[in-house]
PDB file of C-alpha atoms in Angstrom:
ATOM      1  CA  MET A 190       4.214 -23.067   5.752  1.00  0.00           C
ATOM      2  CA  ASP A 191       7.712 -20.866   6.226  1.00  0.00           C
ATOM      3  CA  ILE A 192       7.242 -16.789   6.038  1.00  0.00           C
ATOM      4  CA  GLN A 193       9.577 -14.109   5.612  1.00  0.00           C
ATOM      5  CA  LEU A 194       8.921 -10.634   6.499  1.00  0.00           C
ATOM      6  CA  ALA A 195      11.370  -8.270   4.827  1.00  0.00           C
ATOM      7  CA  ASP A 196      13.130  -5.565   6.886  1.00  0.00           C
ATOM      8  CA  GLN A 197      10.473  -2.877   7.531  1.00  0.00           C
ATOM      9  CA  HIS A 198      11.243   0.763   7.050  1.00  0.00           C
ATOM     10  CA  ILE A 199       9.118   3.685   7.545  1.00  0.00           C
ATOM     11  CA  TYR A 200      10.094   7.011   4.310  1.00  0.00           C
ATOM     12  CA  ARG A 201       9.077   9.968   4.135  1.00  0.00           C
ATOM     13  CA  LEU A 202       8.479  11.857   0.616  1.00  0.00           C
ATOM     14  CA  ASP A 203      10.668  14.733  -0.639  1.00  0.00           C
ATOM     15  CA  ASP A 204       9.586  17.906  -2.289  1.00  0.00           C
ATOM     16  CA  ARG A 205       9.793  18.305  -6.048  1.00  0.00           C
ATOM     17  CA  LEU A 206       7.812  21.978  -6.243  1.00  0.00           C
ATOM     18  CA  THR A 207       9.188  24.722  -4.324  1.00  0.00           C
ATOM     19  CA  PRO A 208       6.908  25.923  -2.248  1.00  0.00           C
ATOM     20  CA  ASP A 209       7.451  29.137  -4.468  1.00  0.00           C
ATOM     21  CA  GLU A 210       6.012  26.260  -7.016  1.00  0.00           C
ATOM     22  CA  ILE A 211       3.307  25.320  -4.441  1.00  0.00           C
ATOM     23  CA  ARG A 212       2.230  28.845  -3.174  1.00  0.00           C
ATOM     24  CA  GLN A 213       1.761  30.038  -6.944  1.00  0.00           C
ATOM     25  CA  ARG A 214      -0.652  27.335  -7.921  1.00  0.00           C
ATOM     26  CA  ALA A 215      -2.265  27.661  -5.313  1.00  0.00           C
ATOM     27  CA  MET A 216      -3.070  31.080  -5.811  1.00  0.00           C
ATOM     28  CA  ASP A 217      -4.220  30.732  -9.570  1.00  0.00           C
ATOM     29  CA  ARG A 218      -6.407  27.954  -8.439  1.00  0.00           C
ATOM     30  CA  ARG A 219      -7.925  30.274  -5.885  1.00  0.00           C
ATOM     31  CA  THR A 220     -10.972  31.722  -7.557  1.00  0.00           C
ATOM     32  CA  GLY A 221     -11.683  27.132  -7.678  1.00  0.00           C
ATOM     33  CA  ALA A 222     -12.275  27.093  -3.535  1.00  0.00           C
ATOM     34  CA  PHE A 223     -15.268  28.488  -3.656  1.00  0.00           C
ATOM     35  CA  GLY A 224     -17.658  25.788  -5.425  1.00  0.00           C
ATOM     36  CA  GLY A 225     -17.864  24.266  -8.562  1.00  0.00           C
ATOM     37  CA  GLY A 226     -20.867  23.246 -11.094  1.00  0.00           C
ATOM     38  CA  LEU A 227     -23.137  25.366 -12.173  1.00  0.00           C
ATOM     39  CA  GLU A 228     -23.711  27.265  -9.140  1.00  0.00           C
ATOM     40  CA  GLY A 229     -19.916  27.559  -9.172  1.00  0.00           C
ATOM     41  CA  ILE A 230     -19.666  28.871 -12.393  1.00  0.00           C
ATOM     42  CA  PHE A 231     -21.907  31.848 -11.974  1.00  0.00           C
ATOM     43  CA  ASN A 232     -21.156  32.970  -8.633  1.00  0.00           C
ATOM     44  CA  ARG A 233     -17.627  32.356  -9.345  1.00  0.00           C
ATOM     45  CA  PRO A 234     -15.269  35.389  -6.891  1.00  0.00           C
ATOM     46  CA  LYS A 235     -12.890  37.451  -8.259  1.00  0.00           C
ATOM     47  CA  ALA A 236      -9.073  36.581  -7.909  1.00  0.00           C
ATOM     48  CA  ASP A 237      -9.201  40.119  -6.555  1.00  0.00           C
ATOM     49  CA  ASP A 238     -12.008  39.362  -4.050  1.00  0.00           C
ATOM     50  CA  ILE A 239     -10.211  36.439  -2.804  1.00  0.00           C
ATOM     51  CA  GLU A 240      -6.972  36.385   0.186  1.00  0.00           C
ATOM     52  CA  LEU A 241      -4.681  33.707   1.372  1.00  0.00           C
ATOM     53  CA  VAL A 242      -5.131  33.951   5.372  1.00  0.00           C
ATOM     54  CA  ASP A 243      -3.478  31.020   6.389  1.00  0.00           C
ATOM     55  CA  SER A 244      -1.473  27.687   5.229  1.00  0.00           C
ATOM     56  CA  GLN A 245      -0.987  23.939   6.549  1.00  0.00           C
ATOM     57  CA  ARG A 246       1.823  21.435   5.694  1.00  0.00           C
ATOM     58  CA  ARG A 247       1.240  17.925   5.927  1.00  0.00           C
ATOM     59  CA  LEU A 248       2.268  15.008   5.774  1.00  0.00           C
ATOM     60  CA  GLU A 249      -0.217  12.041   5.371  1.00  0.00           C
ATOM     61  CA  PRO A 250       1.120   7.668   5.224  1.00  0.00           C
ATOM     62  CA  PHE A 251       0.163   4.907   3.654  1.00  0.00           C
ATOM     63  CA  TRP A 252       0.971   1.321   3.656  1.00  0.00           C
ATOM     64  CA  HIS A 253       3.223  -0.735   0.588  1.00  0.00           C
ATOM     65  CA  VAL A 254       3.603  -4.017   0.873  1.00  0.00           C
ATOM     66  CA  GLN A 255       4.227  -6.795  -1.646  1.00  0.00           C
ATOM     67  CA  CYS A 256       5.204 -10.041  -1.273  1.00  0.00           C
ATOM     68  CA  SER A 257       5.519 -13.317  -2.785  1.00  0.00           C
ATOM     69  CA  ALA A 258       4.196 -16.796  -2.723  1.00  0.00           C
ATOM     70  CA  LEU A 259       5.985 -20.810  -3.510  1.00  0.00           C
ATOM     71  CA  TYR A 260       3.814 -23.269  -4.063  1.00  0.00           C
ATOM     72  CA  VAL A 261       5.628 -26.995  -4.932  1.00  0.00           C
ATOM     73  CA  TYR A 262       3.944 -30.407  -4.449  1.00  0.00           C
ATOM     74  CA  ASP A 263       2.785 -33.229  -6.366  1.00  0.00           C
ATOM     75  CA  ARG A 264      -0.704 -34.542  -6.873  1.00  0.00           C
ATOM     76  CA  SER A 265      -2.113 -37.845  -7.853  1.00  0.00           C
ATOM     77  CA  HIS A 266      -4.322 -37.783 -11.317  1.00  0.00           C
ATOM     78  CA  ASP A 267      -6.029 -39.418 -13.681  1.00  0.00           C
ATOM     79  CA  TYR A 268      -6.816 -38.396 -17.061  1.00  0.00           C
ATOM     80  CA  VAL A 269      -9.206 -39.826 -19.372  1.00  0.00           C
ATOM     81  CA  VAL A 270      -7.925 -40.839 -23.117  1.00  0.00           C
ATOM     82  CA  PRO A 271      -9.906 -40.815 -25.751  1.00  0.00           C
ATOM     83  CA  ALA A 272      -9.628 -43.984 -27.572  1.00  0.00           C
ATOM     84  CA  THR A 273      -8.965 -43.191 -31.691  1.00  0.00           C
ATOM     85  CA  GLY A 274     -12.579 -45.573 -32.594  1.00  0.00           C
ATOM     86  CA  ALA A 275     -14.458 -47.796 -30.431  1.00  0.00           C
ATOM     87  CA  GLN A 276     -13.456 -50.827 -31.975  1.00  0.00           C
ATOM     88  CA  VAL A 277     -10.682 -49.524 -29.390  1.00  0.00           C
ATOM     89  CA  GLN A 278     -10.227 -52.395 -27.064  1.00  0.00           C
ATOM     90  CA  SER A 279      -6.457 -51.530 -24.937  1.00  0.00           C
ATOM     91  CA  VAL A 280      -4.406 -49.225 -25.112  1.00  0.00           C
ATOM     92  CA  THR A 281      -1.032 -50.114 -23.915  1.00  0.00           C
ATOM     93  CA  VAL A 282       1.285 -46.440 -22.586  1.00  0.00           C
ATOM     94  CA  HIS A 283       4.957 -47.514 -21.830  1.00  0.00           C
ATOM     95  CA  GLY A 284       4.299 -51.812 -21.551  1.00  0.00           C
ATOM     96  CA  GLU A 285       2.048 -51.087 -19.624  1.00  0.00           C
ATOM     97  CA  ASP A 286      -1.932 -51.945 -20.310  1.00  0.00           C
ATOM     98  CA  HIS A 287      -5.252 -49.698 -20.179  1.00  0.00           C
ATOM     99  CA  PRO A 288      -9.135 -51.231 -21.321  1.00  0.00           C
ATOM    100  CA  THR A 289     -11.117 -48.310 -22.961  1.00  0.00           C
ATOM    101  CA  SER A 290     -14.527 -48.050 -20.888  1.00  0.00           C
ATOM    102  CA  GLY A 291     -16.974 -45.530 -23.583  1.00  0.00           C
ATOM    103  CA  GLY A 292     -14.365 -45.286 -26.262  1.00  0.00           C
ATOM    104  CA  ALA A 293     -11.426 -43.936 -23.616  1.00  0.00           C
ATOM    105  CA  PHE A 294      -8.923 -44.766 -21.578  1.00  0.00           C
ATOM    106  CA  THR A 295      -7.916 -43.723 -18.187  1.00  0.00           C
ATOM    107  CA  ILE A 296      -3.735 -43.111 -17.533  1.00  0.00           C
ATOM    108  CA  SER A 297      -2.633 -42.844 -13.594  1.00  0.00           C
ATOM    109  CA  THR A 298      -0.667 -39.471 -12.910  1.00  0.00           C
ATOM    110  CA  VAL A 299       1.083 -37.964 -10.420  1.00  0.00           C
ATOM    111  CA  GLU A 300       1.399 -34.376 -11.416  1.00  0.00           C
ATOM    112  CA  HIS A 301       4.273 -32.271 -10.189  1.00  0.00           C
ATOM    113  CA  ASN A 302       3.437 -28.281  -9.615  1.00  0.00           C
ATOM    114  CA  ARG A 303       5.059 -25.141  -8.978  1.00  0.00           C
ATOM    115  CA  GLU A 304       2.703 -21.744  -8.173  1.00  0.00           C
ATOM    116  CA  GLU A 305       3.740 -18.338  -7.535  1.00  0.00           C
ATOM    117  CA  ASN A 306       2.264 -15.787  -6.800  1.00  0.00           C
ATOM    118  CA  ARG A 307       2.956 -12.009  -6.185  1.00  0.00           C
ATOM    119  CA  GLN A 308       1.164  -9.223  -5.490  1.00  0.00           C
ATOM    120  CA  ALA A 309       1.579  -5.495  -3.312  1.00  0.00           C
ATOM    121  CA  LEU A 310      -1.438  -3.666  -1.210  1.00  0.00           C
ATOM    122  CA  TYR A 311      -0.532   0.020  -1.111  1.00  0.00           C
ATOM    123  CA  LEU A 312      -3.521   1.300   1.484  1.00  0.00           C
ATOM    124  CA  ASP A 313      -4.285   4.343   3.850  1.00  0.00           C
ATOM    125  CA  GLY A 314      -2.455   4.588   6.559  1.00  0.00           C
ATOM    126  CA  VAL A 315      -6.052   6.923   8.559  1.00  0.00           C
ATOM    127  CA  SER A 316      -8.764   5.159   6.719  1.00  0.00           C
ATOM    128  CA  GLY A 317      -6.485   2.583   5.195  1.00  0.00           C
ATOM    129  CA  ALA A 318      -8.355   2.323   1.614  1.00  0.00           C
ATOM    130  CA  ALA A 319      -6.811   1.703  -1.982  1.00  0.00           C
ATOM    131  CA  VAL A 320      -4.561   4.665  -2.735  1.00  0.00           C
ATOM    132  CA  ALA A 321      -4.351   4.278  -6.962  1.00  0.00           C
ATOM    133  CA  GLU A 322      -2.016   7.211  -7.292  1.00  0.00           C
ATOM    134  CA  ALA A 323       0.172   5.043  -4.804  1.00  0.00           C
ATOM    135  CA  PRO A 324       3.143   2.494  -7.221  1.00  0.00           C
ATOM    136  CA  SER A 325       3.676   6.213  -8.766  1.00  0.00           C
ATOM    137  CA  LEU A 326       3.922   7.995  -5.795  1.00  0.00           C
ATOM    138  CA  ILE A 327       7.362   5.828  -4.195  1.00  0.00           C
ATOM    139  CA  GLY A 328       9.492   5.790  -7.538  1.00  0.00           C
ATOM    140  CA  ASN A 329      10.000   9.558  -6.471  1.00  0.00           C
ATOM    141  CA  PRO A 330      13.395  10.604  -4.156  1.00  0.00           C
ATOM    142  CA  LYS A 331      12.578  10.333  -0.590  1.00  0.00           C
ATOM    143  CA  HIS A 332      13.833   9.400   2.374  1.00  0.00           C
ATOM    144  CA  GLU A 333      14.388   7.191   4.694  1.00  0.00           C
ATOM    145  CA  VAL A 334      13.355   7.955   7.858  1.00  0.00           C
ATOM    146  CA  LYS A 335      15.132   6.713  11.975  1.00  0.00           C
ATOM    147  CA  ASP A 336      12.880   8.658  14.529  1.00  0.00           C
ATOM    148  CA  LEU A 337       9.303   9.544  13.785  1.00  0.00           C
ATOM    149  CA  GLU A 338      10.070  12.278  16.258  1.00  0.00           C
ATOM    150  CA  ALA A 339      11.565  13.652  14.034  1.00  0.00           C
ATOM    151  CA  LEU A 340       8.728  14.468  11.237  1.00  0.00           C
ATOM    152  CA  ALA A 341       7.437  17.345  13.653  1.00  0.00           C
ATOM    153  CA  THR A 342      10.107  19.719  12.341  1.00  0.00           C
ATOM    154  CA  GLU A 343       9.355  19.002   9.088  1.00  0.00           C
ATOM    155  CA  ALA A 344       5.628  19.615   8.904  1.00  0.00           C
ATOM    156  CA  ASP A 345       3.408  21.339  10.880  1.00  0.00           C
ATOM    157  CA  ILE A 346       1.024  18.194  11.097  1.00  0.00           C
ATOM    158  CA  VAL A 347       2.136  14.677  10.597  1.00  0.00           C
ATOM    159  CA  ARG A 348      -1.264  12.671  10.482  1.00  0.00           C
ATOM    160  CA  PRO A 349       0.061   9.065  12.827  1.00  0.00           C
ATOM    161  CA  PRO A 350      -1.506   5.801  10.950  1.00  0.00           C
ATOM    162  CA  GLU A 351      -4.298   3.945  12.402  1.00  0.00           C
ATOM    163  CA  GLN A 352      -3.858   0.917  10.482  1.00  0.00           C
ATOM    164  CA  ARG A 353      -0.557  -0.805  11.544  1.00  0.00           C
ATOM    165  CA  ALA A 354       2.008  -3.376   9.691  1.00  0.00           C
ATOM    166  CA  SER A 355      -0.339  -6.229  11.068  1.00  0.00           C
ATOM    167  CA  PHE A 356      -3.388  -5.894   9.241  1.00  0.00           C
ATOM    168  CA  VAL A 357      -2.019  -4.686   5.891  1.00  0.00           C
ATOM    169  CA  VAL A 358      -0.322  -7.708   6.116  1.00  0.00           C
ATOM    170  CA  ARG A 359      -3.579  -9.486   7.506  1.00  0.00           C
ATOM    171  CA  GLN A 360      -5.330  -8.270   4.285  1.00  0.00           C
ATOM    172  CA  LEU A 361      -2.705  -9.090   2.367  1.00  0.00           C
ATOM    173  CA  LEU A 362      -2.475 -13.052   3.400  1.00  0.00           C
ATOM    174  CA  THR A 363      -6.528 -13.513   2.689  1.00  0.00           C
ATOM    175  CA  GLY A 364      -5.134 -12.562  -0.849  1.00  0.00           C
ATOM    176  CA  MET A 365      -2.111 -15.071  -0.987  1.00  0.00           C
ATOM    177  CA  LEU A 366      -2.858 -17.752   1.186  1.00  0.00           C
ATOM    178  CA  LYS A 367      -4.928 -21.347  -0.526  1.00  0.00           C
ATOM    179  CA  PRO A 368      -5.431 -24.325   0.163  1.00  0.00           C
ATOM    180  CA  LEU A 369      -3.618 -27.491  -1.500  1.00  0.00           C
ATOM    181  CA  GLN A 370      -5.123 -30.038  -2.838  1.00  0.00           C
ATOM    182  CA  ALA A 371      -1.194 -32.381  -2.539  1.00  0.00           C
ATOM    183  CA  ASP A 372      -0.087 -35.708  -1.773  1.00  0.00           C
ATOM    184  CA  VAL A 373       3.273 -34.084  -0.931  1.00  0.00           C
ATOM    185  CA  VAL A 374       4.134 -30.368  -0.765  1.00  0.00           C
ATOM    186  CA  HIS A 375       8.051 -29.576  -1.326  1.00  0.00           C
ATOM    187  CA  GLU A 376       8.178 -25.973  -0.882  1.00  0.00           C
ATOM    188  CA  GLU A 377       5.010 -23.641   0.595  1.00  0.00           C
ATOM    189  CA  SER A 378       6.557 -20.409   1.012  1.00  0.00           C
ATOM    190  CA  ILE A 379       5.783 -16.868   1.435  1.00  0.00           C
ATOM    191  CA  LYS A 380       7.910 -13.709   1.383  1.00  0.00           C
ATOM    192  CA  PHE A 381       6.993 -10.134   2.165  1.00  0.00           C
ATOM    193  CA  GLU A 382       9.858  -8.579  -0.352  1.00  0.00           C
ATOM    194  CA  TYR A 383       7.904  -5.046   1.128  1.00  0.00           C
ATOM    195  CA  VAL A 384       6.420  -3.890   4.530  1.00  0.00           C
ATOM    196  CA  ASP A 385       7.366   0.232   4.601  1.00  0.00           C
ATOM    197  CA  LEU A 386       5.074   2.947   5.431  1.00  0.00           C
ATOM    198  CA  TYR A 387       5.561   6.419   3.629  1.00  0.00           C
ATOM    199  CA  PHE A 388       4.699   9.617   4.832  1.00  0.00           C
ATOM    200  CA  ARG A 389       3.532  12.221   1.621  1.00  0.00           C
ATOM    201  CA  PRO A 390       2.832  15.672   1.681  1.00  0.00           C
ATOM    202  CA  TRP A 391       0.395  17.967   0.924  1.00  0.00           C
ATOM    203  CA  TRP A 392       0.054  22.072   1.240  1.00  0.00           C
ATOM    204  CA  ALA A 393      -2.953  22.936   2.158  1.00  0.00           C
ATOM    205  CA  PHE A 394      -3.752  27.017   1.503  1.00  0.00           C
ATOM    206  CA  GLU A 395      -7.119  28.947   3.107  1.00  0.00           C
ATOM    207  CA  PHE A 396      -7.991  31.125   0.887  1.00  0.00           C
ATOM    208  CA  HIS A 397     -11.191  34.365   1.858  1.00  0.00           C
ATOM    209  CA  TRP A 398     -13.732  36.222  -0.242  1.00  0.00           C
ATOM    210  CA  LYS A 399     -13.742  38.812   1.650  1.00  0.00           C
ATOM    211  CA  LEU A 400     -16.945  39.845  -0.282  1.00  0.00           C
ATOM    212  CA  LYS A 401     -19.266  36.601   1.587  1.00  0.00           C
ATOM    213  CA  ASP A 402     -16.994  35.903   4.228  1.00  0.00           C
ATOM    214  CA  LYS A 403     -16.828  33.045   2.809  1.00  0.00           C
ATOM    215  CA  LYS A 404     -13.746  30.545   3.217  1.00  0.00           C
ATOM    216  CA  GLY A 405     -12.161  27.421   0.988  1.00  0.00           C
ATOM    217  CA  VAL A 406      -8.889  25.472   1.178  1.00  0.00           C
ATOM    218  CA  VAL A 407      -7.229  24.569  -2.054  1.00  0.00           C
ATOM    219  CA  GLU A 408      -4.922  21.674  -1.225  1.00  0.00           C
ATOM    220  CA  LEU A 409      -1.876  20.650  -3.235  1.00  0.00           C
ATOM    221  CA  ASP A 410       0.893  17.904  -3.755  1.00  0.00           C
ATOM    222  CA  PRO A 411       3.451  18.854  -3.763  1.00  0.00           C
ATOM    223  CA  VAL A 412       5.811  15.307  -5.349  1.00  0.00           C
ATOM    224  CA  SER A 413       2.617  14.182  -8.344  1.00  0.00           C
ATOM    225  CA  GLY A 414       1.500  18.106  -8.525  1.00  0.00           C
ATOM    226  CA  GLU A 415      -1.917  16.920  -7.922  1.00  0.00           C
ATOM    227  CA  MET A 416      -4.681  19.513  -6.500  1.00  0.00           C
ATOM    228  CA  ARG A 417      -8.564  18.907  -4.860  1.00  0.00           C
ATOM    229  CA  ASN A 418     -10.802  21.449  -2.578  1.00  0.00           C
ATOM    230  CA  SER A 419     -11.843  21.272   1.159  1.00  0.00           C
ATOM    231  CA  GLN A 420     -13.672  22.743   3.382  1.00  0.00           C
ATOM    232  CA  ALA A 421     -11.104  23.890   5.952  1.00  0.00           C
ATOM    233  CA  LEU A 422      -7.261  23.466   7.561  1.00  0.00           C
ATOM    234  CA  MET A 423      -6.873  20.405   9.857  1.00  0.00           C
ATOM    235  CA  ALA A 424      -6.619  19.972  13.358  1.00  0.00           C
ATOM    236  CA  ARG A 425      -3.319  20.173  14.920  1.00  0.00           C
ATOM    237  CA  LEU A 426      -3.057  16.414  16.544  1.00  0.00           C
ATOM    238  CA  SER A 427      -0.980  15.933  19.379  1.00  0.00           C
ATOM    239  CA  ARG A 428      -0.896  11.784  19.581  1.00  0.00           C
ATOM    240  CA  SER A 429       2.079  10.788  19.340  1.00  0.00           C
ATOM    241  CA  VAL A 430       3.048   6.618  17.912  1.00  0.00           C
ATOM    242  CA  THR A 431       6.262   4.492  18.399  1.00  0.00           C
ATOM    243  CA  ARG A 432       8.310   2.643  15.422  1.00  0.00           C
ATOM    244  CA  GLU A 433       7.151  -0.513  17.891  1.00  0.00           C
ATOM    245  CA  SER A 434       3.511   0.117  17.608  1.00  0.00           C
ATOM    246  CA  LEU A 435       2.929   0.621  13.892  1.00  0.00           C
ATOM    247  CA  PHE A 436       4.878  -1.701  12.881  1.00  0.00           C
ATOM    248  CA  ASP A 437       3.365  -4.245  14.330  1.00  0.00           C
ATOM    249  CA  ILE A 438       4.166  -7.852  13.538  1.00  0.00           C
ATOM    250  CA  GLY A 439       6.791 -10.681  14.626  1.00  0.00           C
ATOM    251  CA  ALA A 440       6.279 -14.905  14.530  1.00  0.00           C
ATOM    252  CA  ASP A 441       4.304 -14.745  17.458  1.00  0.00           C
ATOM    253  CA  THR A 442       1.653 -12.415  15.031  1.00  0.00           C
ATOM    254  CA  VAL A 443       1.629 -13.879  11.165  1.00  0.00           C
ATOM    255  CA  GLY A 444       1.438 -16.894  13.664  1.00  0.00           C
ATOM    256  CA  LEU A 445      -2.565 -15.555  14.749  1.00  0.00           C
ATOM    257  CA  LEU A 446      -3.079 -14.587  11.217  1.00  0.00           C
ATOM    258  CA  VAL A 447      -2.243 -17.995   9.132  1.00  0.00           C
ATOM    259  CA  PRO A 448      -5.375 -20.582  11.037  1.00  0.00           C
ATOM    260  CA  GLY A 449      -4.030 -23.926  11.266  1.00  0.00           C
ATOM    261  CA  GLY A 450      -0.645 -26.146  10.380  1.00  0.00           C
ATOM    262  CA  SER A 451       3.322 -26.245  10.618  1.00  0.00           C
ATOM    263  CA  ILE A 452       4.252 -22.582   9.914  1.00  0.00           C
ATOM    264  CA  ALA A 453       8.122 -21.356  10.705  1.00  0.00           C
ATOM    265  CA  VAL A 454       8.340 -17.498  10.874  1.00  0.00           C
ATOM    266  CA  LYS A 455      11.762 -15.438   9.845  1.00  0.00           C
ATOM    267  CA  VAL A 456      11.530 -11.934  11.180  1.00  0.00           C
ATOM    268  CA  ALA A 457      13.654  -9.584   9.711  1.00  0.00           C
ATOM    269  CA  LYS A 458      15.585  -7.544  12.587  1.00  0.00           C
ATOM    270  CA  MET A 459      14.857  -4.599  12.787  1.00  0.00           C
ATOM    271  CA  ALA A 460      16.843  -1.844  12.754  1.00  0.00           C
ATOM    272  CA  ILE A 461      16.797   0.731  15.392  1.00  0.00           C
ATOM    273  CA  ASP A 462      17.003   4.414  15.710  1.00  0.00           C
ATOM    274  CA  SER A 463      20.333   6.033  16.473  1.00  0.00           C
ATOM    275  CA  SER A 464      18.665   7.768  18.933  1.00  0.00           C
ATOM    276  CA  ASN A 465      17.362   4.958  21.167  1.00  0.00           C
ATOM    277  CA  GLN A 466      20.698   2.959  20.887  1.00  0.00           C
ATOM    278  CA  ARG A 467      22.167   6.059  22.496  1.00  0.00           C
ATOM    279  CA  ARG A 468      19.725   6.167  25.087  1.00  0.00           C
TER     280      ARG A 468
END
């Protein structure tokens, strides 16, 4: 089997809304930060009773990994062909006589097969759960991140991924690898077309309902415009990660993920941060 790993990239999605637009949308939604359902309908605060007390800009990770598989192989197979009637004793095909049995005759053949498959995964970098909206997000304007440390200057909090590239690659390989019933395998290959880590921005605004002394948080995605409520602002994080630790896949790693067989792994060279080159 031949497995080819693509270049690995880190991208940061660009905001489509301006800071003023983001803030105004949050202000318009501030009464909804304090409960929903029937209780929220009968106990909803007035907008004038709510004040903005804090805000936070975060960058949250998700993975996009996509690969295609190709299997080309030959397989012997006997085809049972019904005869036109019980009176048929044998059938000659290309000069070879095939006796009938039970109203049918058997032809031994060699099937020439070609199977192609393509799959993609979009997984949350922290929980490992599927990110349903990710396919529409990655088509938005973005820029490539060469230096992870530089992300810290673009947000209050950069959430480091808990799931690494090897985790996502393993999930995708599970669905792509298949046992072949073949006499001769001409080609068996998997090509990873994308192994990319994305950071998507979120803005969070904390509001205070003075009359009830309650706090609520409205979160907004400045790329899609999606809004949601939250309980509190996220605590500041001190842990950092390196590019090398995130993209922990190589020939040895993939060899461990694919049990058995002869495996040739071609790993594309990862880009080196310009800051590391200077060092």
